[in-house]
Short mmCIF file of C-alpha atoms and ligand atoms in Angstrom, two decimals:
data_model
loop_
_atom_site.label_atom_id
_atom_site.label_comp_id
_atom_site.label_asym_id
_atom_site.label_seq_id
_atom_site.Cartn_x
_atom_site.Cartn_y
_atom_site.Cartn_z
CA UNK A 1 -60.22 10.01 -55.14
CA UNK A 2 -58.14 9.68 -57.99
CA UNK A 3 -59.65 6.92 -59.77
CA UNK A 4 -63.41 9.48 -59.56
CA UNK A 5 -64.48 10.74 -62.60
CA UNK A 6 -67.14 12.88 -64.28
CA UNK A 7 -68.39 12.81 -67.38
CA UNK A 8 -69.47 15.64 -69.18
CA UNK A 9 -71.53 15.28 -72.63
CA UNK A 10 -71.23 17.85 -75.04
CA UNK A 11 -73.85 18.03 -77.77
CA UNK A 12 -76.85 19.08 -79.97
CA UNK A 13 -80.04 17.51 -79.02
CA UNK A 14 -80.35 13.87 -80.90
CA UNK A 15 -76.47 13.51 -81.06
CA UNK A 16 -76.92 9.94 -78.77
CA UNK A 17 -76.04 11.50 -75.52
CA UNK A 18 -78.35 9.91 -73.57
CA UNK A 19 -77.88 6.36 -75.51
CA UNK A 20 -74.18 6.23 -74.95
CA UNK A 21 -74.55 7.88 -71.50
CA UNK A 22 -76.81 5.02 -70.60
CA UNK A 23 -75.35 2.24 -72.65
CA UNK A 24 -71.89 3.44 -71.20
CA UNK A 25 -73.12 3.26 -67.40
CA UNK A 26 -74.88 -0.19 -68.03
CA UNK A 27 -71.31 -1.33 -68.81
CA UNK A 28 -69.36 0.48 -66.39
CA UNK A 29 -71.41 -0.77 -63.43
CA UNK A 30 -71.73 -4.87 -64.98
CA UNK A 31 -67.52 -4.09 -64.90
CA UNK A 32 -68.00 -3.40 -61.20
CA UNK A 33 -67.19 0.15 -61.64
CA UNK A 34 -70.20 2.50 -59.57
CA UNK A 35 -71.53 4.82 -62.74
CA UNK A 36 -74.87 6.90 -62.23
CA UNK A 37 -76.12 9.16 -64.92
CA UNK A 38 -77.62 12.39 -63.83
CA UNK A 39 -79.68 13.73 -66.87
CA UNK A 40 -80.55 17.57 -66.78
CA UNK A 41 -84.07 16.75 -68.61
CA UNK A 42 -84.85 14.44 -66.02
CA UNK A 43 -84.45 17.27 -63.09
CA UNK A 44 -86.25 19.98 -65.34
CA UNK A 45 -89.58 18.15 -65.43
CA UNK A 46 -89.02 16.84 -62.02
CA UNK A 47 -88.61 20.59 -61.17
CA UNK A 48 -91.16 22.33 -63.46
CA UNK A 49 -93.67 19.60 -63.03
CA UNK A 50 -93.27 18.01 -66.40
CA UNK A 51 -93.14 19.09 -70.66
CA UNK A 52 -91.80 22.23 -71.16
CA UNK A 53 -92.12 23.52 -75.24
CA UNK A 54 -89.73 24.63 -77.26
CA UNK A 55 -89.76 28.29 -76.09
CA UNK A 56 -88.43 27.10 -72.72
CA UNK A 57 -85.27 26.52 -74.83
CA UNK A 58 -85.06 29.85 -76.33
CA UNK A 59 -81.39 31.39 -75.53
CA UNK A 60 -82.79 34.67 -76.12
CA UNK A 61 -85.37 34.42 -73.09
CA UNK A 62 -83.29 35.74 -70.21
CA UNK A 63 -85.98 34.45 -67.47
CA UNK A 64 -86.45 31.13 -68.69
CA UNK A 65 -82.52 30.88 -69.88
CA UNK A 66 -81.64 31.90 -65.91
CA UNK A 67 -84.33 29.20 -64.64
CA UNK A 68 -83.04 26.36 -67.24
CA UNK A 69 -79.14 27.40 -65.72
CA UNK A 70 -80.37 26.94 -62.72
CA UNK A 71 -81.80 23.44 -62.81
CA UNK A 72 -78.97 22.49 -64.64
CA UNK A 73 -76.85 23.79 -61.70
CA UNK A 74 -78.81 21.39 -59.43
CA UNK A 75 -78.42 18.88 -61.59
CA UNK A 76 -74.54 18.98 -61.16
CA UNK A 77 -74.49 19.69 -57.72
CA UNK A 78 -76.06 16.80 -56.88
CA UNK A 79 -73.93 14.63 -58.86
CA UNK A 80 -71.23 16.59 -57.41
CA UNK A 81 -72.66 15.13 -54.23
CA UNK A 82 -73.01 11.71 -55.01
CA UNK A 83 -69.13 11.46 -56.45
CA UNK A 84 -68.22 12.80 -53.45
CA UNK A 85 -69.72 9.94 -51.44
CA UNK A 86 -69.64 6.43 -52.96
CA UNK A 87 -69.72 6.73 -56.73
CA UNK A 88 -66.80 6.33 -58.74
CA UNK A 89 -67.93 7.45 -62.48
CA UNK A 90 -70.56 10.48 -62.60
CA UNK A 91 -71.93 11.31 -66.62
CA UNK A 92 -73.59 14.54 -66.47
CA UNK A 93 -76.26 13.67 -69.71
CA UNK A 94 -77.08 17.27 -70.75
CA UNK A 95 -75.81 19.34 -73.90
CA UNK A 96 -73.54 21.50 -72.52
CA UNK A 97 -73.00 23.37 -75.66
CA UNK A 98 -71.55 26.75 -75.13
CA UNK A 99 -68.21 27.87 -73.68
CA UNK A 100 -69.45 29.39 -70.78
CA UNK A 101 -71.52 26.20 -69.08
CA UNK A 102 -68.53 24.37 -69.32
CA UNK A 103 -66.49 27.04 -67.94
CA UNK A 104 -68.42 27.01 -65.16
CA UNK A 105 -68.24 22.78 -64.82
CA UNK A 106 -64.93 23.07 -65.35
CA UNK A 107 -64.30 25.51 -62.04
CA UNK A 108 -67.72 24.01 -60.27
CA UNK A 109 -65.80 20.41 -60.32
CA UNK A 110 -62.38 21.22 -59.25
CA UNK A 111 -59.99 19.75 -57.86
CA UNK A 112 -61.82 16.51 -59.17
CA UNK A 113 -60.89 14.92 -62.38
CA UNK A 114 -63.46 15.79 -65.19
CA UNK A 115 -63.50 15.07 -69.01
CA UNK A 116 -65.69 16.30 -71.38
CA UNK A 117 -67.49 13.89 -74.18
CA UNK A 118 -68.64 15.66 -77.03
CA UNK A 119 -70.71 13.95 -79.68
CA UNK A 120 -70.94 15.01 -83.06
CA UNK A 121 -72.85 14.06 -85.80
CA UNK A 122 -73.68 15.06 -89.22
CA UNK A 123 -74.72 11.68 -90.90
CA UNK A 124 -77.86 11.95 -91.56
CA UNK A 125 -78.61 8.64 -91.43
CA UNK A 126 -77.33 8.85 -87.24
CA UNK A 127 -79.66 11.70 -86.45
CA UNK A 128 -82.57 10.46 -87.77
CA UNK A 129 -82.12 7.08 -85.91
CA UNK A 130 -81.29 9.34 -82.84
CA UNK A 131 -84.52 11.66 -83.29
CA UNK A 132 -86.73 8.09 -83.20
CA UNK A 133 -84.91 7.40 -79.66
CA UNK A 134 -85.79 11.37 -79.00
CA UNK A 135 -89.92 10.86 -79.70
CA UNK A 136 -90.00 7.73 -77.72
CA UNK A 137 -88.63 10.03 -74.70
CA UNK A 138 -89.62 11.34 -71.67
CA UNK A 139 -90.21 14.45 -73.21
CA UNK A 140 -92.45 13.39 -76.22
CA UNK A 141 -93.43 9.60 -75.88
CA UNK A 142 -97.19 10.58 -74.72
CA UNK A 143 -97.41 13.79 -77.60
CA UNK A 144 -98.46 13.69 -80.84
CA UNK A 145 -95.47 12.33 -83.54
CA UNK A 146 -96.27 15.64 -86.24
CA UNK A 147 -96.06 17.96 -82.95
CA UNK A 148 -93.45 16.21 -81.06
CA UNK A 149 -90.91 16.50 -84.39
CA UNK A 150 -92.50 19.95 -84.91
CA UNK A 151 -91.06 21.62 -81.85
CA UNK A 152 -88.65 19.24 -81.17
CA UNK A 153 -87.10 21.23 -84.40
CA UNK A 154 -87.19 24.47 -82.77
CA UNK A 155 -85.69 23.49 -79.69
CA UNK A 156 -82.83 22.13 -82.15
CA UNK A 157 -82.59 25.66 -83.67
CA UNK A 158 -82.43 27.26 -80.30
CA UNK A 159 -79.50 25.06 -79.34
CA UNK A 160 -77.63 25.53 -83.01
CA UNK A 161 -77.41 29.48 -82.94
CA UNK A 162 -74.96 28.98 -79.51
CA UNK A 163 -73.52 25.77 -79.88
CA UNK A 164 -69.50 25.65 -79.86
CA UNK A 165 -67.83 22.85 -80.24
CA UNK A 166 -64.76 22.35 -77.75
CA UNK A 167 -61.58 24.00 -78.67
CA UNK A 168 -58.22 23.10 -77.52
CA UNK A 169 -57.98 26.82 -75.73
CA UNK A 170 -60.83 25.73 -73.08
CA UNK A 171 -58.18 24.12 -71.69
CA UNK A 172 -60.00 20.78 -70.98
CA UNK A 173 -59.69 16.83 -71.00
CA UNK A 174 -62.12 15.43 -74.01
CA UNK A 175 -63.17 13.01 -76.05
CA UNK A 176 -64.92 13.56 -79.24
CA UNK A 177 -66.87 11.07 -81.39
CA UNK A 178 -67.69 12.20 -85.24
CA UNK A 179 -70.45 9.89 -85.92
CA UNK A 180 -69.78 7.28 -83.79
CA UNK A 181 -67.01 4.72 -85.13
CA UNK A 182 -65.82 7.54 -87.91
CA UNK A 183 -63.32 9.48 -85.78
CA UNK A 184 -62.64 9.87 -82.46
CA UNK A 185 -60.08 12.58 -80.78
CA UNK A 186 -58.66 12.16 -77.54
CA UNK A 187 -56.76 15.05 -75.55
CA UNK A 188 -54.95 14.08 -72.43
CA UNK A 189 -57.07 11.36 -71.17
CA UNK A 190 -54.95 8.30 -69.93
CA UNK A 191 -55.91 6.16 -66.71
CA UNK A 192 -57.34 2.54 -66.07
CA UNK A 193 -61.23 3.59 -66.05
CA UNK A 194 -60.56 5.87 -68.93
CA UNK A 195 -59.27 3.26 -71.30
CA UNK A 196 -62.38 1.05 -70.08
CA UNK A 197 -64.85 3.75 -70.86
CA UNK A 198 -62.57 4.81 -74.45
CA UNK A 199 -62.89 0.89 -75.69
CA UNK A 200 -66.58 0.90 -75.24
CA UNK A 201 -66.99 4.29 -76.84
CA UNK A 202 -65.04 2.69 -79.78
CA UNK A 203 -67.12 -0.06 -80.55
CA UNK A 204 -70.68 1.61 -79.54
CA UNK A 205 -72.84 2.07 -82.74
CA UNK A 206 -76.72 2.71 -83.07
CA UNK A 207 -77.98 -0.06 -82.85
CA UNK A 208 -81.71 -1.46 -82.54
CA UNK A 209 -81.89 -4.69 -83.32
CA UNK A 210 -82.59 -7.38 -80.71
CA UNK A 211 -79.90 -9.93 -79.09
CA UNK A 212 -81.31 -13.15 -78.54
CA UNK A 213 -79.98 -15.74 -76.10
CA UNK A 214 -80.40 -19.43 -75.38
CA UNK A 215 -78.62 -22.25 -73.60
CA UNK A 216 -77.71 -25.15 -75.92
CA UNK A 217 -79.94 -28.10 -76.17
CA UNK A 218 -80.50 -30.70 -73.38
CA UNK A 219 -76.89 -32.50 -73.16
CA UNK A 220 -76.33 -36.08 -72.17
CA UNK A 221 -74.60 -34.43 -69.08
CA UNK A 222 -77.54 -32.16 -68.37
CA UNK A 223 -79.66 -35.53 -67.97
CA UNK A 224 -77.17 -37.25 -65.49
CA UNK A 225 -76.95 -34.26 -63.63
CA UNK A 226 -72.97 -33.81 -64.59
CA UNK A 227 -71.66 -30.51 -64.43
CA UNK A 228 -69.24 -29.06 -66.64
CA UNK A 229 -67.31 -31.28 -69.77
CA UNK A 230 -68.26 -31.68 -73.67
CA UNK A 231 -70.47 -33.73 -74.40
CA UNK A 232 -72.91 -34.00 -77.03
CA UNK A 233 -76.93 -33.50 -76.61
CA UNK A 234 -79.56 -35.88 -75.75
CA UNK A 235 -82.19 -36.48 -78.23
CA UNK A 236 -84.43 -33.82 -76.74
CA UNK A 237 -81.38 -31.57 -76.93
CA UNK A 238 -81.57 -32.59 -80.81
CA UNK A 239 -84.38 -31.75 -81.34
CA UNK A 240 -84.34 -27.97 -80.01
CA UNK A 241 -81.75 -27.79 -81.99
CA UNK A 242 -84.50 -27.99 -84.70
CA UNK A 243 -86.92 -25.69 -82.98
CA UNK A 244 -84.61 -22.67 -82.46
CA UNK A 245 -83.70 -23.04 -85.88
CA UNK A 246 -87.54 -22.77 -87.30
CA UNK A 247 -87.86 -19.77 -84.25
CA UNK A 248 -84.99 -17.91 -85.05
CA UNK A 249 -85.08 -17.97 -89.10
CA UNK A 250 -89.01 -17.00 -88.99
CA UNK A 251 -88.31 -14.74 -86.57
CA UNK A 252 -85.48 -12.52 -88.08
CA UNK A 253 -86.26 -11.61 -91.65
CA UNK A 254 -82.53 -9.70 -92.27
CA UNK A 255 -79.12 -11.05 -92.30
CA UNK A 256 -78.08 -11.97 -88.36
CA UNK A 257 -74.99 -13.48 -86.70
CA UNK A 258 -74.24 -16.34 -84.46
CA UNK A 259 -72.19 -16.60 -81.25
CA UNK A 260 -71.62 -20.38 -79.93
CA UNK A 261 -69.14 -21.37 -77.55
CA UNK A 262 -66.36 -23.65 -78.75
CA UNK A 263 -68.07 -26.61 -76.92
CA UNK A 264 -69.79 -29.29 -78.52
CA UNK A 265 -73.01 -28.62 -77.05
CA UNK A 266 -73.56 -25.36 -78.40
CA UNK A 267 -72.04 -25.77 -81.53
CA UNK A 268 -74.37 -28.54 -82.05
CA UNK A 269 -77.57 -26.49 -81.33
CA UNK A 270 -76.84 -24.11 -83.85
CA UNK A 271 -76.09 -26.45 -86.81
CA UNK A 272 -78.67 -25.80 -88.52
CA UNK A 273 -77.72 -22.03 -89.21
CA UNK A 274 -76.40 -21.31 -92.04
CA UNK A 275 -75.85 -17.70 -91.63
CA UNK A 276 -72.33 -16.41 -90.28
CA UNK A 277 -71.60 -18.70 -86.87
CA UNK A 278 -68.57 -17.21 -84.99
CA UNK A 279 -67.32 -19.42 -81.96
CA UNK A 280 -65.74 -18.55 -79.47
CA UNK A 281 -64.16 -19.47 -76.11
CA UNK A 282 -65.21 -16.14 -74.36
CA UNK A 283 -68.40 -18.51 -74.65
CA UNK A 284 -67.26 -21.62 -72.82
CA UNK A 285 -69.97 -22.51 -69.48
CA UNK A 286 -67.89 -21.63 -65.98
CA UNK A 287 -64.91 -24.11 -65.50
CA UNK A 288 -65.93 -26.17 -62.21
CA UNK A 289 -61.92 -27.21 -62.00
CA UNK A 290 -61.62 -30.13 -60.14
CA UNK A 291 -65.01 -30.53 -59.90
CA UNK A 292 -65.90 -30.74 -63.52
CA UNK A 293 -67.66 -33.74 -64.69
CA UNK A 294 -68.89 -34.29 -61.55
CA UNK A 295 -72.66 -34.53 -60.09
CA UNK A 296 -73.44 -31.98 -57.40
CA UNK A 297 -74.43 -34.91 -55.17
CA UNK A 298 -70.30 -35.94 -55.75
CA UNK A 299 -69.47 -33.02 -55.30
CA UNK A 300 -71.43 -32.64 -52.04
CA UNK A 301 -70.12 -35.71 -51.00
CA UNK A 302 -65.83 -35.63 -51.35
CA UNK A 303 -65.64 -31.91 -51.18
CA UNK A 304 -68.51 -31.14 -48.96
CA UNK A 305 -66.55 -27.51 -47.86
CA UNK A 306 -66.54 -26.94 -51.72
CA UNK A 307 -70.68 -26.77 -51.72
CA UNK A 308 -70.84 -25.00 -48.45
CA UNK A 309 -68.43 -22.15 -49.74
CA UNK A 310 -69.77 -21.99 -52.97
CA UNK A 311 -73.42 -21.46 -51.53
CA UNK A 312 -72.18 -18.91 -48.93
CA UNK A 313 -70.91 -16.79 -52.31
CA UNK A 314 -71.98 -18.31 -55.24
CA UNK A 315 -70.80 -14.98 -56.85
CA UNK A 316 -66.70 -14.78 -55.61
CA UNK A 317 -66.25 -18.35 -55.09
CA UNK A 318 -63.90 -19.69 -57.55
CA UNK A 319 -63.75 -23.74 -58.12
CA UNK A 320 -59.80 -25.13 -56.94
CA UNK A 321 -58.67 -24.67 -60.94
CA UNK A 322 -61.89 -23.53 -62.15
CA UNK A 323 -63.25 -20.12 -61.98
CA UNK A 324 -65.85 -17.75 -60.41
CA UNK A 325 -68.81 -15.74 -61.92
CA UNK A 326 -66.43 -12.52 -60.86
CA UNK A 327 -63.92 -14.25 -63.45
CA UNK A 328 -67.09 -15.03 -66.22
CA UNK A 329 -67.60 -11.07 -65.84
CA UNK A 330 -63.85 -10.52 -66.22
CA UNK A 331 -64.07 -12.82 -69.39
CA UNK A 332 -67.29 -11.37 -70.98
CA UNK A 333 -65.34 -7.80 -70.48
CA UNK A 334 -64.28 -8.01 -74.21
CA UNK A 335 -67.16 -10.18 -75.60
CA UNK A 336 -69.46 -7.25 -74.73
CA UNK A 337 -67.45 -4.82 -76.37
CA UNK A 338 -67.49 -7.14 -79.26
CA UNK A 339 -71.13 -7.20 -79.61
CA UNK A 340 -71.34 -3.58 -79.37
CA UNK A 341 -69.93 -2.92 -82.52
CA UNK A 342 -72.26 -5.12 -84.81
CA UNK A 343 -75.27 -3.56 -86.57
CA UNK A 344 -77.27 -6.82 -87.14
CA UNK A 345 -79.64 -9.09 -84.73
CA UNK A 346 -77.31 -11.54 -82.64
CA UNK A 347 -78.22 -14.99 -81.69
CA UNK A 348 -76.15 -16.07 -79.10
CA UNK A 349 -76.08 -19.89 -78.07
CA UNK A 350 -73.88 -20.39 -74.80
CA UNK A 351 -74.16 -22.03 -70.95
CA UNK A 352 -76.39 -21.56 -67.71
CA UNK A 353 -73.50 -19.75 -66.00
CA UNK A 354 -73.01 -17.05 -69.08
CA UNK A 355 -76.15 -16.20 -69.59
CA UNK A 356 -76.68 -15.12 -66.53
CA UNK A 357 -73.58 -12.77 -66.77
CA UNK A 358 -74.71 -11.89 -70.08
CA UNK A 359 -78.51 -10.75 -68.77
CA UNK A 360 -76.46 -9.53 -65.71
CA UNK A 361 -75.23 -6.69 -68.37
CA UNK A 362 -78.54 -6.40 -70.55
CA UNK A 363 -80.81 -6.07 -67.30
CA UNK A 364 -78.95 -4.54 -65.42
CA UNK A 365 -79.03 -7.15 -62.35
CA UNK A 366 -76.53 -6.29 -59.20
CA UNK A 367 -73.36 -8.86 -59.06
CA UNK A 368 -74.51 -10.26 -55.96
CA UNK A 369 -77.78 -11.55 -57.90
CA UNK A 370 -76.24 -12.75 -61.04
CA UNK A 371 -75.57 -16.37 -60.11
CA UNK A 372 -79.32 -16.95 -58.47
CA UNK A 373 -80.72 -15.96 -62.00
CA UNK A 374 -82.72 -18.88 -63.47
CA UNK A 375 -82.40 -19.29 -66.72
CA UNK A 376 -83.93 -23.14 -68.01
CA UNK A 377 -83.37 -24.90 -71.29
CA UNK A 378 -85.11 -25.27 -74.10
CA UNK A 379 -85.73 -21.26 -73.73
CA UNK A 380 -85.05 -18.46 -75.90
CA UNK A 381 -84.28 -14.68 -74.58
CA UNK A 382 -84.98 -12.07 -77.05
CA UNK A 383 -83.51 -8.37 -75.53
CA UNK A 384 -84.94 -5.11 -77.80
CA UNK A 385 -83.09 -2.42 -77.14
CA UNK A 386 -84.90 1.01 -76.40
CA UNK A 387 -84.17 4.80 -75.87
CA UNK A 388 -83.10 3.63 -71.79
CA UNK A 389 -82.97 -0.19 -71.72
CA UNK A 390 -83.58 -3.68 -72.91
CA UNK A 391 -87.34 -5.09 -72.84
CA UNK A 392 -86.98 -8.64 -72.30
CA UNK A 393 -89.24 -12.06 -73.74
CA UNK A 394 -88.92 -15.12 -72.89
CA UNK A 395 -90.01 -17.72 -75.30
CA UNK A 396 -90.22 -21.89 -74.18
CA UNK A 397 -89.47 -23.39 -77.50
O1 LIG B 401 -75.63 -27.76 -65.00
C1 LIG B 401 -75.35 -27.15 -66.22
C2 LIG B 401 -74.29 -26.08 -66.07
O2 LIG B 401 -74.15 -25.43 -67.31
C3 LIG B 401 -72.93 -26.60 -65.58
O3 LIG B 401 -72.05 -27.04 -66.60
C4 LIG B 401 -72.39 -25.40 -64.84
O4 LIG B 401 -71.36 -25.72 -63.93
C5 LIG B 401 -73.65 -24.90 -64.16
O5 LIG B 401 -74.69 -25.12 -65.08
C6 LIG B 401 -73.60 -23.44 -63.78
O6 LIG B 401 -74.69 -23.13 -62.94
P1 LIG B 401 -74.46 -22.86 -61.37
O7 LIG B 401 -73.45 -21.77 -61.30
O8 LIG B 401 -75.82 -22.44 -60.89
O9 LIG B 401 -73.96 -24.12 -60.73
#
């Protein structure tokens, strides 16, 4: 019970709630920690049967301020629910932006451990990126754009006129966020999933460019069938080399970054680049240990109980000296976070084994599934992020 925790955005509409409350659970839940996000918008046109205008928002409106309490109430209890039974991190994704709701959280949620996340944002710059995530949403991505910023405005002003910001007198646990990486205030949050959650809210920025990802070219080990080593690539290897480069530089028009491994293989693919090319061993393919440089047919045949366990879970099963995809997770951990705090496109070029722990995390794919992901060479992945997700492409170069 201890470890549970809710989450409890604080916020003005198109302060990034939702984006870090769903970028933050994506993480959570690749790190094998259960996050669900219950979002009070979702509930209210679940409950009202869809779009609700501006008015609905008006604090001044007792009957429709009782009726938009009340969902909200349902909202929470059913998270309340769910904690209670197998999850481990609950976000409530609502604004929560007077005194009083959270009073009532506060008392509603005891004795379990809640903490408060308030976002707060007066860059200009921020909102307006946040408001294009707001008209692609639910609420407005089948309206008209001039109507959906028109009373997307007055709901805003509704929500100003009450909106307090958390004081230390509420008595509460918090995190605030001034424009995302510009400040950040902590009040007595300590704990092993609330450092986890506090180094991704560090390093989360707005950010809407895509991530593409591709294994290096063919290597001279990928034609005999070896697994593992560092070697260099075959010729057809060689020449993708060439192709992603044409792809990728006609492709992105603005200034991008590259992620290789520090194995020959990858570093070879991206030669080419000239742009900024970071390597790192975060990047290296799974070690197969003992069985490195090996075929799977010689592997099959001296350490036939190495195949068998391997197949039986291809996800825990860690080579004698090598490593599992658990550990690849483990490893990616800080890689991820790393990514998160870039405001360019990516192009990473890395191994069978980590992309699939990298799409794992961008597609949100349960652990158990991550190692029977195909992913072929010669490929590239391009991710674009949106107001919820990641739409993935695949393009055979
Ligand atoms: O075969 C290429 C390779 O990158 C190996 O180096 C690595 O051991 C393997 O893929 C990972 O894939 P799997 O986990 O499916 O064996």
């Amino acid at each position: 019970m201890d470890e549970k925790l809710i989450i409890v955005m604080v916020g003005l509409p198109a302060r990034g709630k939702s984006y870090t409350s769903n970028n933050l659970c994506r993480y959570l839940n690749w790190c094998g920690v259960n996050c669900k996000v219950f979002n009070s918008g979702d509930y209210r046109r679940k409950i009202m049967g869809g779009f609700q205008d501006a008015s609905f928002f008006d604090f001044d409106n007792d009957s429709n301020y009782r009726i938009k309490e009340q969902i909200s109430k349902i909202c929470f209890e059913e998270l309340l629910k769910w904690i209670d039974k197998d999850g481990v991190v609950a976000i409530f994704d609502s604004t929560n932006s007077n005194v009083e709701r959270r009073i009532y959280l506060k008392n509603k949620s005891k004795p379990r451990n809640i903490i408060f996340l308030e976002l707060i944002t007066d860059d200009e710059v921020i909102i307006k990126k946040n408001l294009n995530l707001k008209l692609i949403s639910p609420d407005y991505i089948d309206k008209d754009p001039k109507y959906a910023l028109e009373d997307f405005n007055k709901r805003h002003e509704f929500y100003s006129r009450q909106y307090a910001t958390i004081e230390d007198s509420e008595d509460v646990k918090y995190i605030k966020i001034k424009n995302f990486t510009e400040k950040l205030v902590i009040r007595r949050v300590f704990g092993i999933n609330e450092s986890l959650i506090i180094s991704y809210l560090m390093n989360l920025r707005l950010n809407s460019y895509p991530i593409y990802l591709s294994r290096h070219g063919e290597s001279i080990n990928n034609v005999n069938k070896v697994i593992g080593g560092d070697c260099l690539l075959s010729e057809n290897g060689n020449n993708y080399a060439i192709k992603i480069h044409d792809f990728i530089t006609t492709e992105i028009k603005e200034d991008f970054i590259i992620f290789t491994s520090c194995l020959k293989r990858t570093k070879k693919t991206a030669e080419l680049f000239t742009q900024k090319k970071i390597e790192t061993r975060l990047l290296n393919e799974i070690h197969g240990g003992i069985c490195e440089n090996m075929t799977y047919y010689e592997i099959e045949e001296k350490y036939p109980e190495i195949m068998q366990d391997r197949k039986a879970d291809k996800l825990r099963y860690r080579y004698p000296e090598g490593e599992s995809y658990l550990d690849l997770i483990e490893r990616l951990k800080y890689f991820v976070l790393q990514l998160r705090s870039y405001k360019k496109p990516i192009l990473i070029v890395a191994h069978n084994a980590i992309i699939k722990v990298l799409l794992g995390y961008f597609q949100e794919i349960p652990h158990e599934k991550i190692p029977h992901i195909d992913v072929n060479l010669h490929e590239v992945i391009k991710l674009t992020p949106n107001s919820k997700n990641y739409l993935k492409e695949t393009i055979k170069l």
